[in-house]
């Protein structure tokens, strides 16, 4: 049986059979490649993969298969930014949850991906809050120190 490589949620997977790629979340526009091809192309352009996106309903009516729910946002860029600028320990937790979103989604755990996305966002806001509290504390102590030194 022919196996394919695919790029699903910005992750290269393979080699897999068409059925395995469907379970991993392949859609019509997913870029695929197999031995003998010169370049990556959308799955719908390969007749043997395009047929995976249709189901035969009762009465032999062919209907398009339902698309899988899109991957939730990982917020990874924000997690990295708050780790560097606000609070490293809580930012690292945000990065952990952000990096977990794609893995959960890749293995079909949509609810786990959503949960990791929410947790990432929570830890991003915790990091921002701690960073703002630190700035406020630093500002207040600086002003207080200046007032005490000029008295």
JSON list of C-alpha atoms in Angstrom, two decimals:
[
{"chain": "A", "resi": 1, "resn": "UNK", "atom": "CA", "xyz": [0.00, 0.00, 0.00]},
{"chain": "A", "resi": 2, "resn": "UNK", "atom": "CA", "xyz": [1.20, 3.50, -0.82]},
{"chain": "A", "resi": 3, "resn": "UNK", "atom": "CA", "xyz": [2.16, 5.65, 2.13]},
{"chain": "A", "resi": 4, "resn": "UNK", "atom": "CA", "xyz": [2.24, 9.42, 2.29]},
{"chain": "A", "resi": 5, "resn": "UNK", "atom": "CA", "xyz": [3.86, 12.21, 4.23]},
{"chain": "A", "resi": 6, "resn": "UNK", "atom": "CA", "xyz": [1.68, 15.17, 5.18]},
{"chain": "A", "resi": 7, "resn": "UNK", "atom": "CA", "xyz": [1.93, 18.52, 6.92]},
{"chain": "A", "resi": 8, "resn": "UNK", "atom": "CA", "xyz": [-0.87, 18.62, 9.48]},
{"chain": "A", "resi": 9, "resn": "UNK", "atom": "CA", "xyz": [-1.03, 21.64, 11.82]},
{"chain": "A", "resi": 10, "resn": "UNK", "atom": "CA", "xyz": [2.47, 22.69, 10.73]},
{"chain": "A", "resi": 11, "resn": "UNK", "atom": "CA", "xyz": [3.87, 19.27, 11.74]},
{"chain": "A", "resi": 12, "resn": "UNK", "atom": "CA", "xyz": [5.33, 16.86, 9.18]},
{"chain": "A", "resi": 13, "resn": "UNK", "atom": "CA", "xyz": [3.94, 13.37, 9.75]},
{"chain": "A", "resi": 14, "resn": "UNK", "atom": "CA", "xyz": [4.47, 10.10, 7.94]},
{"chain": "A", "resi": 15, "resn": "UNK", "atom": "CA", "xyz": [4.80, 7.81, 6.29]},
{"chain": "A", "resi": 16, "resn": "UNK", "atom": "CA", "xyz": [1.12, 6.91, 6.81]},
{"chain": "A", "resi": 17, "resn": "UNK", "atom": "CA", "xyz": [-1.69, 5.28, 4.89]},
{"chain": "A", "resi": 18, "resn": "UNK", "atom": "CA", "xyz": [-4.58, 7.48, 3.74]},
{"chain": "A", "resi": 19, "resn": "UNK", "atom": "CA", "xyz": [-6.77, 6.16, 6.57]},
{"chain": "A", "resi": 20, "resn": "UNK", "atom": "CA", "xyz": [-4.15, 7.01, 9.18]},
{"chain": "A", "resi": 21, "resn": "UNK", "atom": "CA", "xyz": [-3.78, 10.52, 7.72]},
{"chain": "A", "resi": 22, "resn": "UNK", "atom": "CA", "xyz": [-7.54, 11.01, 7.95]},
{"chain": "A", "resi": 23, "resn": "UNK", "atom": "CA", "xyz": [-7.41, 10.05, 11.63]},
{"chain": "A", "resi": 24, "resn": "UNK", "atom": "CA", "xyz": [-4.62, 12.57, 12.18]},
{"chain": "A", "resi": 25, "resn": "UNK", "atom": "CA", "xyz": [-6.78, 15.34, 10.72]},
{"chain": "A", "resi": 26, "resn": "UNK", "atom": "CA", "xyz": [-5.95, 15.48, 7.02]},
{"chain": "A", "resi": 27, "resn": "UNK", "atom": "CA", "xyz": [-8.30, 17.78, 5.09]},
{"chain": "A", "resi": 28, "resn": "UNK", "atom": "CA", "xyz": [-8.59, 18.47, 1.36]},
{"chain": "A", "resi": 29, "resn": "UNK", "atom": "CA", "xyz": [-6.01, 21.29, 1.47]},
{"chain": "A", "resi": 30, "resn": "UNK", "atom": "CA", "xyz": [-3.44, 19.37, 3.52]},
{"chain": "A", "resi": 31, "resn": "UNK", "atom": "CA", "xyz": [-0.09, 19.25, 1.72]},
{"chain": "A", "resi": 32, "resn": "UNK", "atom": "CA", "xyz": [1.00, 15.66, 0.99]},
{"chain": "A", "resi": 33, "resn": "UNK", "atom": "CA", "xyz": [3.92, 13.94, -0.67]},
{"chain": "A", "resi": 34, "resn": "UNK", "atom": "CA", "xyz": [4.72, 10.35, -1.65]},
{"chain": "A", "resi": 35, "resn": "UNK", "atom": "CA", "xyz": [7.65, 8.70, -3.31]},
{"chain": "A", "resi": 36, "resn": "UNK", "atom": "CA", "xyz": [7.76, 9.56, -6.99]},
{"chain": "A", "resi": 37, "resn": "UNK", "atom": "CA", "xyz": [6.26, 13.03, -6.60]},
{"chain": "A", "resi": 38, "resn": "UNK", "atom": "CA", "xyz": [8.43, 16.05, -7.41]},
{"chain": "A", "resi": 39, "resn": "UNK", "atom": "CA", "xyz": [6.68, 18.45, -5.01]},
{"chain": "A", "resi": 40, "resn": "UNK", "atom": "CA", "xyz": [4.17, 18.66, -2.17]},
{"chain": "A", "resi": 41, "resn": "UNK", "atom": "CA", "xyz": [0.58, 19.24, -3.24]},
{"chain": "A", "resi": 42, "resn": "UNK", "atom": "CA", "xyz": [-2.90, 19.46, -1.69]},
{"chain": "A", "resi": 43, "resn": "UNK", "atom": "CA", "xyz": [-4.46, 16.08, -0.97]},
{"chain": "A", "resi": 44, "resn": "UNK", "atom": "CA", "xyz": [-7.45, 16.78, -3.22]},
{"chain": "A", "resi": 45, "resn": "UNK", "atom": "CA", "xyz": [-5.17, 16.85, -6.27]},
{"chain": "A", "resi": 46, "resn": "UNK", "atom": "CA", "xyz": [-4.34, 13.16, -5.83]},
{"chain": "A", "resi": 47, "resn": "UNK", "atom": "CA", "xyz": [-7.31, 11.03, -6.96]},
{"chain": "A", "resi": 48, "resn": "UNK", "atom": "CA", "xyz": [-6.48, 8.26, -4.47]},
{"chain": "A", "resi": 49, "resn": "UNK", "atom": "CA", "xyz": [-6.64, 10.77, -1.59]},
{"chain": "A", "resi": 50, "resn": "UNK", "atom": "CA", "xyz": [-9.49, 12.95, -2.88]},
{"chain": "A", "resi": 51, "resn": "UNK", "atom": "CA", "xyz": [-11.85, 9.98, -2.56]},
{"chain": "A", "resi": 52, "resn": "UNK", "atom": "CA", "xyz": [-11.14, 9.94, 1.20]},
{"chain": "A", "resi": 53, "resn": "UNK", "atom": "CA", "xyz": [-13.11, 13.18, 1.58]},
{"chain": "A", "resi": 54, "resn": "UNK", "atom": "CA", "xyz": [-16.44, 11.79, 0.39]},
{"chain": "A", "resi": 55, "resn": "UNK", "atom": "CA", "xyz": [-18.83, 9.32, 1.95]},
{"chain": "A", "resi": 56, "resn": "UNK", "atom": "CA", "xyz": [-21.52, 7.30, 0.25]},
{"chain": "A", "resi": 57, "resn": "UNK", "atom": "CA", "xyz": [-24.86, 8.03, 1.87]},
{"chain": "A", "resi": 58, "resn": "UNK", "atom": "CA", "xyz": [-27.90, 5.74, 1.67]},
{"chain": "A", "resi": 59, "resn": "UNK", "atom": "CA", "xyz": [-29.19, 5.67, -1.89]},
{"chain": "A", "resi": 60, "resn": "UNK", "atom": "CA", "xyz": [-25.60, 5.96, -3.25]},
{"chain": "A", "resi": 61, "resn": "UNK", "atom": "CA", "xyz": [-25.60, 9.76, -2.93]},
{"chain": "A", "resi": 62, "resn": "UNK", "atom": "CA", "xyz": [-22.04, 10.98, -2.52]},
{"chain": "A", "resi": 63, "resn": "UNK", "atom": "CA", "xyz": [-21.62, 13.71, 0.10]},
{"chain": "A", "resi": 64, "resn": "UNK", "atom": "CA", "xyz": [-18.55, 15.61, 1.22]},
{"chain": "A", "resi": 65, "resn": "UNK", "atom": "CA", "xyz": [-17.15, 14.39, 4.52]},
{"chain": "A", "resi": 66, "resn": "UNK", "atom": "CA", "xyz": [-17.47, 16.76, 7.48]},
{"chain": "A", "resi": 67, "resn": "UNK", "atom": "CA", "xyz": [-14.35, 18.77, 8.25]},
{"chain": "A", "resi": 68, "resn": "UNK", "atom": "CA", "xyz": [-12.61, 18.28, 11.55]},
{"chain": "A", "resi": 69, "resn": "UNK", "atom": "CA", "xyz": [-12.78, 21.13, 14.07]},
{"chain": "A", "resi": 70, "resn": "UNK", "atom": "CA", "xyz": [-9.84, 23.53, 13.59]},
{"chain": "A", "resi": 71, "resn": "UNK", "atom": "CA", "xyz": [-6.92, 23.45, 15.99]},
{"chain": "A", "resi": 72, "resn": "UNK", "atom": "CA", "xyz": [-7.26, 25.95, 18.84]},
{"chain": "A", "resi": 73, "resn": "UNK", "atom": "CA", "xyz": [-4.67, 28.72, 19.10]},
{"chain": "A", "resi": 74, "resn": "UNK", "atom": "CA", "xyz": [-1.58, 27.76, 21.07]},
{"chain": "A", "resi": 75, "resn": "UNK", "atom": "CA", "xyz": [-0.68, 31.37, 22.02]},
{"chain": "A", "resi": 76, "resn": "UNK", "atom": "CA", "xyz": [2.98, 30.28, 21.85]},
{"chain": "A", "resi": 77, "resn": "UNK", "atom": "CA", "xyz": [4.33, 33.65, 20.72]},
{"chain": "A", "resi": 78, "resn": "UNK", "atom": "CA", "xyz": [2.63, 35.42, 23.64]},
{"chain": "A", "resi": 79, "resn": "UNK", "atom": "CA", "xyz": [3.86, 32.77, 26.05]},
{"chain": "A", "resi": 80, "resn": "UNK", "atom": "CA", "xyz": [7.45, 33.34, 24.92]},
{"chain": "A", "resi": 81, "resn": "UNK", "atom": "CA", "xyz": [7.08, 37.12, 25.13]},
{"chain": "A", "resi": 82, "resn": "UNK", "atom": "CA", "xyz": [5.70, 37.08, 28.69]},
{"chain": "A", "resi": 83, "resn": "UNK", "atom": "CA", "xyz": [8.39, 34.61, 29.73]},
{"chain": "A", "resi": 84, "resn": "UNK", "atom": "CA", "xyz": [11.10, 36.97, 28.54]},
{"chain": "A", "resi": 85, "resn": "UNK", "atom": "CA", "xyz": [9.51, 40.25, 29.64]},
{"chain": "A", "resi": 86, "resn": "UNK", "atom": "CA", "xyz": [7.27, 39.55, 32.63]},
{"chain": "A", "resi": 87, "resn": "UNK", "atom": "CA", "xyz": [7.82, 36.45, 34.73]},
{"chain": "A", "resi": 88, "resn": "UNK", "atom": "CA", "xyz": [9.99, 33.52, 33.79]},
{"chain": "A", "resi": 89, "resn": "UNK", "atom": "CA", "xyz": [8.51, 30.76, 36.05]},
{"chain": "A", "resi": 90, "resn": "UNK", "atom": "CA", "xyz": [4.87, 31.36, 35.13]},
{"chain": "A", "resi": 91, "resn": "UNK", "atom": "CA", "xyz": [5.82, 32.08, 31.52]},
{"chain": "A", "resi": 92, "resn": "UNK", "atom": "CA", "xyz": [7.50, 28.69, 31.33]},
{"chain": "A", "resi": 93, "resn": "UNK", "atom": "CA", "xyz": [4.23, 27.07, 32.42]},
{"chain": "A", "resi": 94, "resn": "UNK", "atom": "CA", "xyz": [2.45, 29.03, 29.65]},
{"chain": "A", "resi": 95, "resn": "UNK", "atom": "CA", "xyz": [5.01, 27.75, 27.11]},
{"chain": "A", "resi": 96, "resn": "UNK", "atom": "CA", "xyz": [4.45, 24.17, 28.34]},
{"chain": "A", "resi": 97, "resn": "UNK", "atom": "CA", "xyz": [0.70, 24.40, 27.80]},
{"chain": "A", "resi": 98, "resn": "UNK", "atom": "CA", "xyz": [1.16, 26.21, 24.46]},
{"chain": "A", "resi": 99, "resn": "UNK", "atom": "CA", "xyz": [3.40, 23.48, 23.12]},
{"chain": "A", "resi": 100, "resn": "UNK", "atom": "CA", "xyz": [0.93, 20.84, 24.28]},
{"chain": "A", "resi": 101, "resn": "UNK", "atom": "CA", "xyz": [-1.94, 22.19, 22.12]},
{"chain": "A", "resi": 102, "resn": "UNK", "atom": "CA", "xyz": [-0.56, 20.87, 18.81]},
{"chain": "A", "resi": 103, "resn": "UNK", "atom": "CA", "xyz": [0.30, 17.46, 20.23]},
{"chain": "A", "resi": 104, "resn": "UNK", "atom": "CA", "xyz": [-3.18, 16.95, 21.67]},
{"chain": "A", "resi": 105, "resn": "UNK", "atom": "CA", "xyz": [-4.79, 18.04, 18.41]},
{"chain": "A", "resi": 106, "resn": "UNK", "atom": "CA", "xyz": [-2.49, 15.86, 16.31]},
{"chain": "A", "resi": 107, "resn": "UNK", "atom": "CA", "xyz": [-3.56, 12.78, 18.24]},
{"chain": "A", "resi": 108, "resn": "UNK", "atom": "CA", "xyz": [-7.25, 13.63, 17.98]},
{"chain": "A", "resi": 109, "resn": "UNK", "atom": "CA", "xyz": [-7.72, 14.93, 21.53]},
{"chain": "A", "resi": 110, "resn": "UNK", "atom": "CA", "xyz": [-9.67, 18.07, 20.60]},
{"chain": "A", "resi": 111, "resn": "UNK", "atom": "CA", "xyz": [-10.86, 18.68, 24.17]},
{"chain": "A", "resi": 112, "resn": "UNK", "atom": "CA", "xyz": [-7.29, 18.30, 25.47]},
{"chain": "A", "resi": 113, "resn": "UNK", "atom": "CA", "xyz": [-6.10, 20.82, 22.88]},
{"chain": "A", "resi": 114, "resn": "UNK", "atom": "CA", "xyz": [-8.81, 23.29, 23.93]},
{"chain": "A", "resi": 115, "resn": "UNK", "atom": "CA", "xyz": [-7.94, 22.77, 27.61]},
{"chain": "A", "resi": 116, "resn": "UNK", "atom": "CA", "xyz": [-4.24, 23.34, 26.95]},
{"chain": "A", "resi": 117, "resn": "UNK", "atom": "CA", "xyz": [-5.05, 26.48, 24.93]},
{"chain": "A", "resi": 118, "resn": "UNK", "atom": "CA", "xyz": [-7.16, 27.87, 27.81]},
{"chain": "A", "resi": 119, "resn": "UNK", "atom": "CA", "xyz": [-4.49, 26.98, 30.38]},
{"chain": "A", "resi": 120, "resn": "UNK", "atom": "CA", "xyz": [-1.84, 28.65, 28.26]},
{"chain": "A", "resi": 121, "resn": "UNK", "atom": "CA", "xyz": [-3.89, 31.83, 28.08]},
{"chain": "A", "resi": 122, "resn": "UNK", "atom": "CA", "xyz": [-4.50, 31.77, 31.86]},
{"chain": "A", "resi": 123, "resn": "UNK", "atom": "CA", "xyz": [-0.78, 31.47, 32.58]},
{"chain": "A", "resi": 124, "resn": "UNK", "atom": "CA", "xyz": [0.01, 34.22, 30.09]},
{"chain": "A", "resi": 125, "resn": "UNK", "atom": "CA", "xyz": [-2.32, 36.58, 31.97]},
{"chain": "A", "resi": 126, "resn": "UNK", "atom": "CA", "xyz": [-0.88, 35.48, 35.32]},
{"chain": "A", "resi": 127, "resn": "UNK", "atom": "CA", "xyz": [2.58, 36.33, 33.99]},
{"chain": "A", "resi": 128, "resn": "UNK", "atom": "CA", "xyz": [1.42, 39.73, 32.75]},
{"chain": "A", "resi": 129, "resn": "UNK", "atom": "CA", "xyz": [-0.19, 40.42, 36.14]},
{"chain": "A", "resi": 130, "resn": "UNK", "atom": "CA", "xyz": [2.97, 39.49, 38.03]},
{"chain": "A", "resi": 131, "resn": "UNK", "atom": "CA", "xyz": [5.05, 41.64, 35.67]},
{"chain": "A", "resi": 132, "resn": "UNK", "atom": "CA", "xyz": [2.75, 44.63, 36.21]},
{"chain": "A", "resi": 133, "resn": "UNK", "atom": "CA", "xyz": [2.80, 44.14, 39.99]},
{"chain": "A", "resi": 134, "resn": "UNK", "atom": "CA", "xyz": [6.60, 44.04, 39.88]},
{"chain": "A", "resi": 135, "resn": "UNK", "atom": "CA", "xyz": [6.70, 47.28, 37.86]},
{"chain": "A", "resi": 136, "resn": "UNK", "atom": "CA", "xyz": [4.28, 48.96, 40.27]},
{"chain": "A", "resi": 137, "resn": "UNK", "atom": "CA", "xyz": [6.31, 47.80, 43.27]},
{"chain": "A", "resi": 138, "resn": "UNK", "atom": "CA", "xyz": [9.56, 49.00, 41.69]},
{"chain": "A", "resi": 139, "resn": "UNK", "atom": "CA", "xyz": [8.03, 52.37, 40.83]},
{"chain": "A", "resi": 140, "resn": "UNK", "atom": "CA", "xyz": [6.59, 52.87, 44.32]},
{"chain": "A", "resi": 141, "resn": "UNK", "atom": "CA", "xyz": [9.84, 51.92, 46.09]},
{"chain": "A", "resi": 142, "resn": "UNK", "atom": "CA", "xyz": [11.84, 54.19, 43.78]},
{"chain": "A", "resi": 143, "resn": "UNK", "atom": "CA", "xyz": [9.53, 57.15, 44.43]},
{"chain": "A", "resi": 144, "resn": "UNK", "atom": "CA", "xyz": [9.53, 56.43, 48.18]},
{"chain": "A", "resi": 145, "resn": "UNK", "atom": "CA", "xyz": [13.31, 56.15, 48.20]},
{"chain": "A", "resi": 146, "resn": "UNK", "atom": "CA", "xyz": [13.62, 59.46, 46.34]},
{"chain": "A", "resi": 147, "resn": "UNK", "atom": "CA", "xyz": [11.25, 61.18, 48.78]},
{"chain": "A", "resi": 148, "resn": "UNK", "atom": "CA", "xyz": [13.15, 59.87, 51.80]},
{"chain": "A", "resi": 149, "resn": "UNK", "atom": "CA", "xyz": [16.53, 60.91, 50.39]},
{"chain": "A", "resi": 150, "resn": "UNK", "atom": "CA", "xyz": [15.40, 64.46, 49.60]},
{"chain": "A", "resi": 151, "resn": "UNK", "atom": "CA", "xyz": [13.85, 65.08, 53.02]}
]
